[in-house]
Amino acid sequence: MSKLSVGKWMIAALALVVSLSAFANDGVKKLTQDPNYWAYPGGNYWNWRYSELNQINNQNAGKLVTAWTFSTGRLQGHEGGPLVLPGSATGLGSDHLYIHSSFPNDVFAINLDDLTITWAYEPQQNEAETVPVMCCDIVNRGLAYGDGKILLQQADTLLVALNAKDGKVAWKAENGRDIGYGPKAGNTTTNAPHVIKDKVFTGCSGAEFGVRCWIAAFNLKDGKLAWRAFSMGPDSDILMDPNKTMSMGKPVGKDSSLKTWCAEGDWDKNELRANDAGKRACSKLGDQWKQGGGSTWGWWPADFEQNLMYYGNGNPGTWNPVVRPGDNKWSMTMFARDIDTGMAKWVYQMTPHDEWDYDGVNEMILADMKVKGADRKVVVHFDRNGFAYTVDRVTGEVLVAEKYDPAVNWATHVDMKTGYPQVVNAMSTDFNGEDVVSKDVCPAALGTKDEQPAAYSPRTGLFYVPTNHVCMTYEPVSYAAGGNKYVAGQAFVNANLTMYPAGAVMKDGTDNMGAMIAWNADTGKIVWSIPEQWSVWSGVLATAGDVVFYGTLDSYAKAVDAKSGKQLWKFKSPSGIIGNFNTWSHKGKQYVGVLSGIGGWAGAVVAIPGLAAAPDEAALGAVGGYRKLLSVSRNSGVLMVFSLP
């Protein structure tokens, strides 16, 4: 073959790859622009969880009735929500809704014309091996769609592509066992996959078992691994360029993660609170990063103009911070990564040297908006640590960092020059020491917000955020006092917690444990707030009808006015709601759907057999904090669908 023909062949092959990539991506993008369907976990690629449908609006939402229901046949926590796709995308003759269950992650294709089940897929997973190492209930956060395939991330780390038309397996890919993890090593997966361009993105759970987690991209066409980026470790593992990856406006430098995992005892209390990266440096390095945690199970947006996807990761292992001195980068971090290569463009660590389990996994929401009078392309993030961040999504510059719950007291503020939160020593579990109970720390470990995704309305310019209003005691447990050293597949937590309403710390006479708020990401202030007795653990939906939907742990589906927060409607569902609301239309009628099935960390005392009889400290304090839920909710697994009469 001549050089000329080789060149022509390579150009033709490249053109084919580009066209296939564009096709796979454009198909989903077009569907996300049609409000009659719901084709991406976050509604659109900017994670707005917003719909242009307005048949249901703030004038008639009070008339909503139950249109139909569907039981998944499974119990315990039902997070995530359905996909709704047209027959033109799936090869079926009608619109279909695709819904999942809790473990063992069954998948159902429901014909919206007659509500029959077109096909069902029941994964064959090893329950005895997998369920015991699933932290915080047996949840699954949903499905993805792309190129005629429904993507399921099973709990046992297997990623599965199913033909949307008939449910037959197109391909399977290992996402853990292929590198020595998997359930036997404490590694499971609970996230919804996300199709971005020609790739399927998926994550990792297992920080509470000492797993060094990652985010991975698999080729949508055949399931082959495109790239994998770890949360911490050598630059080559993280996919980080020492000279080009930026943090707080500066290159991260070589071994930026390894240099922040000190040998045990290397830090003193002054270094712990230094507001200067140089003064927080290790003099002797440790290897705790090998069990570094940094789980990735959230909701991931994409900016195709920048060719970046965004996500946050979770806590470092173990929960006892004394044994892992240093900033423990890059756990608790916002990442902006190149979609094609995985290379990190910028990073920002929100909670250096985490001492409270303030996972940074919560969803990222993209918006173009004015911040301090200037037009900005931003990513907005409501962190477990109680701070809401508005960050330039191109450069990683932190623009706003403010508390979105008045109870937050572990830090006074975030230094906008260094990015470091200014920690209050009395709330520092490391400063107070091992085997010492730090009292009245706010928020509790489940954060001011956990996995439940917020929504954004371009009509109001506000973000609608489901929150927790909970504080805790926290005791790091030393090895001498019975703490566990790392053993693959065994719990690696080493902390005792209790949880209780934040009002007990604020001493304002309140006992509510949650609130639904509207947030201004420019000013960093709450616009309105609705107190709820229990944590608001559902995903939120905003619509062009100026209605905001959310659900409560005591089993209510609610609709409120987007501008004022005034309640428009509520409905008592079969169980507590930790699913995500979404909406679609079929034959000219708008529907709103949500899964009703209590569980997750906050609802574990109801969902998990045996926990009701456990002591208050069980489930890392959630049993005591949420025990009274037993009087208002029980297990279920039902998709609730509402419409106007």
JSON list of C-alpha atoms in Angstrom, two decimals, residues 303-455:
[
{"chain": "A", "resi": 303, "resn": "ASP", "atom": "CA", "xyz": [-19.98, 21.29, 28.37]},
{"chain": "A", "resi": 304, "resn": "PHE", "atom": "CA", "xyz": [-19.41, 20.32, 24.75]},
{"chain": "A", "resi": 305, "resn": "GLU", "atom": "CA", "xyz": [-18.02, 23.73, 23.84]},
{"chain": "A", "resi": 306, "resn": "GLN", "atom": "CA", "xyz": [-15.21, 23.19, 26.34]},
{"chain": "A", "resi": 307, "resn": "ASN", "atom": "CA", "xyz": [-15.21, 19.40, 25.75]},
{"chain": "A", "resi": 308, "resn": "LEU", "atom": "CA", "xyz": [-15.30, 18.93, 29.53]},
{"chain": "A", "resi": 309, "resn": "MET", "atom": "CA", "xyz": [-17.31, 16.80, 31.92]},
{"chain": "A", "resi": 310, "resn": "TYR", "atom": "CA", "xyz": [-17.59, 17.66, 35.61]},
{"chain": "A", "resi": 311, "resn": "TYR", "atom": "CA", "xyz": [-17.91, 15.64, 38.80]},
{"chain": "A", "resi": 312, "resn": "GLY", "atom": "CA", "xyz": [-17.00, 15.56, 42.46]},
{"chain": "A", "resi": 313, "resn": "ASN", "atom": "CA", "xyz": [-15.57, 12.77, 44.56]},
{"chain": "A", "resi": 314, "resn": "GLY", "atom": "CA", "xyz": [-15.89, 11.64, 48.14]},
{"chain": "A", "resi": 315, "resn": "ASN", "atom": "CA", "xyz": [-14.15, 11.17, 51.45]},
{"chain": "A", "resi": 316, "resn": "PRO", "atom": "CA", "xyz": [-10.67, 9.81, 51.97]},
{"chain": "A", "resi": 317, "resn": "GLY", "atom": "CA", "xyz": [-10.31, 6.52, 53.85]},
{"chain": "A", "resi": 318, "resn": "THR", "atom": "CA", "xyz": [-10.42, 6.13, 56.80]},
{"chain": "A", "resi": 319, "resn": "TRP", "atom": "CA", "xyz": [-12.90, 8.34, 58.72]},
{"chain": "A", "resi": 320, "resn": "ASN", "atom": "CA", "xyz": [-10.31, 8.73, 61.49]},
{"chain": "A", "resi": 321, "resn": "PRO", "atom": "CA", "xyz": [-8.37, 11.75, 60.16]},
{"chain": "A", "resi": 322, "resn": "VAL", "atom": "CA", "xyz": [-5.50, 11.48, 62.64]},
{"chain": "A", "resi": 323, "resn": "VAL", "atom": "CA", "xyz": [-3.95, 8.50, 60.86]},
{"chain": "A", "resi": 324, "resn": "ARG", "atom": "CA", "xyz": [-3.82, 10.24, 57.44]},
{"chain": "A", "resi": 325, "resn": "PRO", "atom": "CA", "xyz": [-2.21, 13.67, 58.03]},
{"chain": "A", "resi": 326, "resn": "GLY", "atom": "CA", "xyz": [-2.11, 16.10, 55.11]},
{"chain": "A", "resi": 327, "resn": "ASP", "atom": "CA", "xyz": [-4.64, 17.57, 52.71]},
{"chain": "A", "resi": 328, "resn": "ASN", "atom": "CA", "xyz": [-5.27, 14.09, 51.22]},
{"chain": "A", "resi": 329, "resn": "LYS", "atom": "CA", "xyz": [-5.59, 15.34, 47.65]},
{"chain": "A", "resi": 330, "resn": "TRP", "atom": "CA", "xyz": [-7.49, 14.76, 45.48]},
{"chain": "A", "resi": 331, "resn": "SER", "atom": "CA", "xyz": [-10.33, 13.48, 47.62]},
{"chain": "A", "resi": 332, "resn": "MET", "atom": "CA", "xyz": [-13.28, 15.85, 48.25]},
{"chain": "A", "resi": 333, "resn": "THR", "atom": "CA", "xyz": [-12.55, 17.53, 44.94]},
{"chain": "A", "resi": 334, "resn": "MET", "atom": "CA", "xyz": [-14.31, 19.08, 41.96]},
{"chain": "A", "resi": 335, "resn": "PHE", "atom": "CA", "xyz": [-12.84, 17.82, 38.67]},
{"chain": "A", "resi": 336, "resn": "ALA", "atom": "CA", "xyz": [-13.16, 19.18, 35.14]},
{"chain": "A", "resi": 337, "resn": "ARG", "atom": "CA", "xyz": [-11.93, 16.51, 32.70]},
{"chain": "A", "resi": 338, "resn": "ASP", "atom": "CA", "xyz": [-11.51, 16.28, 28.94]},
{"chain": "A", "resi": 339, "resn": "ILE", "atom": "CA", "xyz": [-14.30, 14.03, 27.69]},
{"chain": "A", "resi": 340, "resn": "ASP", "atom": "CA", "xyz": [-12.13, 12.25, 25.14]},
{"chain": "A", "resi": 341, "resn": "THR", "atom": "CA", "xyz": [-8.88, 11.72, 27.06]},
{"chain": "A", "resi": 342, "resn": "GLY", "atom": "CA", "xyz": [-9.86, 12.04, 30.71]},
{"chain": "A", "resi": 343, "resn": "MET", "atom": "CA", "xyz": [-7.07, 14.53, 31.35]},
{"chain": "A", "resi": 344, "resn": "ALA", "atom": "CA", "xyz": [-7.93, 16.87, 34.23]},
{"chain": "A", "resi": 345, "resn": "LYS", "atom": "CA", "xyz": [-8.09, 20.52, 33.15]},
{"chain": "A", "resi": 346, "resn": "TRP", "atom": "CA", "xyz": [-8.67, 21.90, 36.64]},
{"chain": "A", "resi": 347, "resn": "VAL", "atom": "CA", "xyz": [-9.36, 20.71, 40.17]},
{"chain": "A", "resi": 348, "resn": "TYR", "atom": "CA", "xyz": [-10.56, 22.33, 43.37]},
{"chain": "A", "resi": 349, "resn": "GLN", "atom": "CA", "xyz": [-10.50, 20.57, 46.74]},
{"chain": "A", "resi": 350, "resn": "MET", "atom": "CA", "xyz": [-13.45, 21.74, 48.83]},
{"chain": "A", "resi": 351, "resn": "THR", "atom": "CA", "xyz": [-12.68, 19.97, 52.12]},
{"chain": "A", "resi": 352, "resn": "PRO", "atom": "CA", "xyz": [-8.93, 19.38, 52.52]},
{"chain": "A", "resi": 353, "resn": "HIS", "atom": "CA", "xyz": [-8.06, 16.72, 55.11]},
{"chain": "A", "resi": 354, "resn": "ASP", "atom": "CA", "xyz": [-11.69, 15.77, 55.57]},
{"chain": "A", "resi": 355, "resn": "GLU", "atom": "CA", "xyz": [-12.52, 15.12, 59.23]},
{"chain": "A", "resi": 356, "resn": "TRP", "atom": "CA", "xyz": [-16.32, 14.67, 58.99]},
{"chain": "A", "resi": 357, "resn": "ASP", "atom": "CA", "xyz": [-17.16, 12.54, 55.89]},
{"chain": "A", "resi": 358, "resn": "TYR", "atom": "CA", "xyz": [-18.25, 15.59, 53.89]},
{"chain": "A", "resi": 359, "resn": "ASP", "atom": "CA", "xyz": [-18.26, 13.81, 50.51]},
{"chain": "A", "resi": 360, "resn": "GLY", "atom": "CA", "xyz": [-17.90, 16.14, 47.53]},
{"chain": "A", "resi": 361, "resn": "VAL", "atom": "CA", "xyz": [-19.88, 13.77, 45.29]},
{"chain": "A", "resi": 362, "resn": "ASN", "atom": "CA", "xyz": [-23.05, 15.87, 44.94]},
{"chain": "A", "resi": 363, "resn": "GLU", "atom": "CA", "xyz": [-24.14, 16.92, 41.46]},
{"chain": "A", "resi": 364, "resn": "MET", "atom": "CA", "xyz": [-22.62, 19.75, 39.43]},
{"chain": "A", "resi": 365, "resn": "ILE", "atom": "CA", "xyz": [-25.02, 22.10, 37.60]},
{"chain": "A", "resi": 366, "resn": "LEU", "atom": "CA", "xyz": [-23.83, 24.23, 34.67]},
{"chain": "A", "resi": 367, "resn": "ALA", "atom": "CA", "xyz": [-25.22, 27.66, 33.86]},
{"chain": "A", "resi": 368, "resn": "ASP", "atom": "CA", "xyz": [-24.35, 30.87, 31.99]},
{"chain": "A", "resi": 369, "resn": "MET", "atom": "CA", "xyz": [-25.15, 33.70, 34.37]},
{"chain": "A", "resi": 370, "resn": "LYS", "atom": "CA", "xyz": [-24.01, 36.99, 35.81]},
{"chain": "A", "resi": 371, "resn": "VAL", "atom": "CA", "xyz": [-21.80, 36.74, 38.87]},
{"chain": "A", "resi": 372, "resn": "LYS", "atom": "CA", "xyz": [-20.91, 39.97, 40.60]},
{"chain": "A", "resi": 373, "resn": "GLY", "atom": "CA", "xyz": [-22.05, 41.86, 37.51]},
{"chain": "A", "resi": 374, "resn": "ALA", "atom": "CA", "xyz": [-19.97, 39.92, 34.95]},
{"chain": "A", "resi": 375, "resn": "ASP", "atom": "CA", "xyz": [-21.15, 37.26, 32.50]},
{"chain": "A", "resi": 376, "resn": "ARG", "atom": "CA", "xyz": [-19.73, 33.91, 33.53]},
{"chain": "A", "resi": 377, "resn": "LYS", "atom": "CA", "xyz": [-19.82, 30.28, 32.45]},
{"chain": "A", "resi": 378, "resn": "VAL", "atom": "CA", "xyz": [-20.20, 28.56, 35.80]},
{"chain": "A", "resi": 379, "resn": "VAL", "atom": "CA", "xyz": [-20.62, 25.25, 37.54]},
{"chain": "A", "resi": 380, "resn": "VAL", "atom": "CA", "xyz": [-22.73, 25.40, 40.71]},
{"chain": "A", "resi": 381, "resn": "HIS", "atom": "CA", "xyz": [-22.26, 22.79, 43.41]},
{"chain": "A", "resi": 382, "resn": "PHE", "atom": "CA", "xyz": [-24.02, 22.26, 46.74]},
{"chain": "A", "resi": 383, "resn": "ASP", "atom": "CA", "xyz": [-21.49, 20.35, 48.81]},
{"chain": "A", "resi": 384, "resn": "ARG", "atom": "CA", "xyz": [-22.07, 18.03, 51.72]},
{"chain": "A", "resi": 385, "resn": "ASN", "atom": "CA", "xyz": [-19.87, 20.37, 53.78]},
{"chain": "A", "resi": 386, "resn": "GLY", "atom": "CA", "xyz": [-22.64, 22.98, 53.79]},
{"chain": "A", "resi": 387, "resn": "PHE", "atom": "CA", "xyz": [-21.06, 25.44, 51.36]},
{"chain": "A", "resi": 388, "resn": "ALA", "atom": "CA", "xyz": [-22.56, 26.23, 47.96]},
{"chain": "A", "resi": 389, "resn": "TYR", "atom": "CA", "xyz": [-19.89, 26.95, 45.34]},
{"chain": "A", "resi": 390, "resn": "THR", "atom": "CA", "xyz": [-20.18, 28.98, 42.16]},
{"chain": "A", "resi": 391, "resn": "VAL", "atom": "CA", "xyz": [-17.08, 28.26, 40.09]},
{"chain": "A", "resi": 392, "resn": "ASP", "atom": "CA", "xyz": [-15.93, 29.40, 36.66]},
{"chain": "A", "resi": 393, "resn": "ARG", "atom": "CA", "xyz": [-16.28, 26.15, 34.73]},
{"chain": "A", "resi": 394, "resn": "VAL", "atom": "CA", "xyz": [-13.59, 27.11, 32.20]},
{"chain": "A", "resi": 395, "resn": "THR", "atom": "CA", "xyz": [-10.81, 28.13, 34.59]},
{"chain": "A", "resi": 396, "resn": "GLY", "atom": "CA", "xyz": [-11.81, 26.66, 37.94]},
{"chain": "A", "resi": 397, "resn": "GLU", "atom": "CA", "xyz": [-11.80, 30.06, 39.66]},
{"chain": "A", "resi": 398, "resn": "VAL", "atom": "CA", "xyz": [-13.95, 30.01, 42.80]},
{"chain": "A", "resi": 399, "resn": "LEU", "atom": "CA", "xyz": [-16.38, 32.93, 42.56]},
{"chain": "A", "resi": 400, "resn": "VAL", "atom": "CA", "xyz": [-18.83, 32.30, 45.42]},
{"chain": "A", "resi": 401, "resn": "ALA", "atom": "CA", "xyz": [-18.59, 30.01, 48.46]},
{"chain": "A", "resi": 402, "resn": "GLU", "atom": "CA", "xyz": [-21.34, 30.56, 51.01]},
{"chain": "A", "resi": 403, "resn": "LYS", "atom": "CA", "xyz": [-23.22, 28.47, 53.59]},
{"chain": "A", "resi": 404, "resn": "TYR", "atom": "CA", "xyz": [-26.64, 27.31, 52.41]},
{"chain": "A", "resi": 405, "resn": "ASP", "atom": "CA", "xyz": [-27.80, 26.23, 55.86]},
{"chain": "A", "resi": 406, "resn": "PRO", "atom": "CA", "xyz": [-27.47, 28.66, 58.79]},
{"chain": "A", "resi": 407, "resn": "ALA", "atom": "CA", "xyz": [-26.49, 25.79, 61.12]},
{"chain": "A", "resi": 408, "resn": "VAL", "atom": "CA", "xyz": [-23.14, 25.10, 59.39]},
{"chain": "A", "resi": 409, "resn": "ASN", "atom": "CA", "xyz": [-20.43, 25.69, 62.00]},
{"chain": "A", "resi": 410, "resn": "TRP", "atom": "CA", "xyz": [-17.38, 23.50, 61.24]},
{"chain": "A", "resi": 411, "resn": "ALA", "atom": "CA", "xyz": [-15.80, 26.42, 59.33]},
{"chain": "A", "resi": 412, "resn": "THR", "atom": "CA", "xyz": [-16.35, 30.16, 59.49]},
{"chain": "A", "resi": 413, "resn": "HIS", "atom": "CA", "xyz": [-15.86, 30.81, 55.76]},
{"chain": "A", "resi": 414, "resn": "VAL", "atom": "CA", "xyz": [-13.82, 29.89, 52.70]},
{"chain": "A", "resi": 415, "resn": "ASP", "atom": "CA", "xyz": [-10.73, 31.99, 51.99]},
{"chain": "A", "resi": 416, "resn": "MET", "atom": "CA", "xyz": [-11.30, 33.10, 48.41]},
{"chain": "A", "resi": 417, "resn": "LYS", "atom": "CA", "xyz": [-7.57, 33.56, 47.72]},
{"chain": "A", "resi": 418, "resn": "THR", "atom": "CA", "xyz": [-6.38, 30.16, 48.89]},
{"chain": "A", "resi": 419, "resn": "GLY", "atom": "CA", "xyz": [-9.61, 28.18, 48.64]},
{"chain": "A", "resi": 420, "resn": "TYR", "atom": "CA", "xyz": [-9.13, 26.79, 52.15]},
{"chain": "A", "resi": 421, "resn": "PRO", "atom": "CA", "xyz": [-12.12, 26.61, 54.48]},
{"chain": "A", "resi": 422, "resn": "GLN", "atom": "CA", "xyz": [-11.34, 28.26, 57.81]},
{"chain": "A", "resi": 423, "resn": "VAL", "atom": "CA", "xyz": [-11.94, 25.42, 60.25]},
{"chain": "A", "resi": 424, "resn": "VAL", "atom": "CA", "xyz": [-13.16, 26.00, 63.80]},
{"chain": "A", "resi": 425, "resn": "ASN", "atom": "CA", "xyz": [-10.89, 24.07, 66.17]},
{"chain": "A", "resi": 426, "resn": "ALA", "atom": "CA", "xyz": [-13.73, 23.08, 68.50]},
{"chain": "A", "resi": 427, "resn": "MET", "atom": "CA", "xyz": [-15.41, 21.30, 65.58]},
{"chain": "A", "resi": 428, "resn": "SER", "atom": "CA", "xyz": [-12.21, 19.66, 64.34]},
{"chain": "A", "resi": 429, "resn": "THR", "atom": "CA", "xyz": [-12.19, 15.93, 65.05]},
{"chain": "A", "resi": 430, "resn": "ASP", "atom": "CA", "xyz": [-8.45, 15.82, 64.33]},
{"chain": "A", "resi": 431, "resn": "PHE", "atom": "CA", "xyz": [-7.62, 18.80, 66.55]},
{"chain": "A", "resi": 432, "resn": "ASN", "atom": "CA", "xyz": [-9.64, 17.31, 69.40]},
{"chain": "A", "resi": 433, "resn": "GLY", "atom": "CA", "xyz": [-7.93, 13.96, 68.89]},
{"chain": "A", "resi": 434, "resn": "GLU", "atom": "CA", "xyz": [-8.62, 10.25, 68.67]},
{"chain": "A", "resi": 435, "resn": "ASP", "atom": "CA", "xyz": [-11.12, 8.66, 71.04]},
{"chain": "A", "resi": 436, "resn": "VAL", "atom": "CA", "xyz": [-12.51, 12.11, 71.88]},
{"chain": "A", "resi": 437, "resn": "VAL", "atom": "CA", "xyz": [-16.13, 12.99, 71.09]},
{"chain": "A", "resi": 438, "resn": "SER", "atom": "CA", "xyz": [-16.46, 16.27, 69.17]},
{"chain": "A", "resi": 439, "resn": "LYS", "atom": "CA", "xyz": [-19.92, 17.62, 69.94]},
{"chain": "A", "resi": 440, "resn": "ASP", "atom": "CA", "xyz": [-22.48, 19.66, 68.01]},
{"chain": "A", "resi": 441, "resn": "VAL", "atom": "CA", "xyz": [-20.71, 19.58, 64.65]},
{"chain": "A", "resi": 442, "resn": "CYS", "atom": "CA", "xyz": [-22.90, 20.92, 61.84]},
{"chain": "A", "resi": 443, "resn": "PRO", "atom": "CA", "xyz": [-23.71, 19.53, 59.37]},
{"chain": "A", "resi": 444, "resn": "ALA", "atom": "CA", "xyz": [-23.76, 15.83, 60.26]},
{"chain": "A", "resi": 445, "resn": "ALA", "atom": "CA", "xyz": [-21.79, 13.41, 58.11]},
{"chain": "A", "resi": 446, "resn": "LEU", "atom": "CA", "xyz": [-24.69, 13.02, 55.69]},
{"chain": "A", "resi": 447, "resn": "GLY", "atom": "CA", "xyz": [-24.12, 16.69, 54.86]},
{"chain": "A", "resi": 448, "resn": "THR", "atom": "CA", "xyz": [-26.31, 19.71, 54.29]},
{"chain": "A", "resi": 449, "resn": "LYS", "atom": "CA", "xyz": [-27.21, 17.80, 51.12]},
{"chain": "A", "resi": 450, "resn": "ASP", "atom": "CA", "xyz": [-26.40, 14.24, 50.13]},
{"chain": "A", "resi": 451, "resn": "GLU", "atom": "CA", "xyz": [-26.91, 12.53, 46.75]},
{"chain": "A", "resi": 452, "resn": "GLN", "atom": "CA", "xyz": [-30.36, 14.03, 46.12]},
{"chain": "A", "resi": 453, "resn": "PRO", "atom": "CA", "xyz": [-29.91, 16.35, 43.10]},
{"chain": "A", "resi": 454, "resn": "ALA", "atom": "CA", "xyz": [-31.01, 19.98, 42.99]},
{"chain": "A", "resi": 455, "resn": "ALA", "atom": "CA", "xyz": [-32.70, 21.69, 40.02]}
]
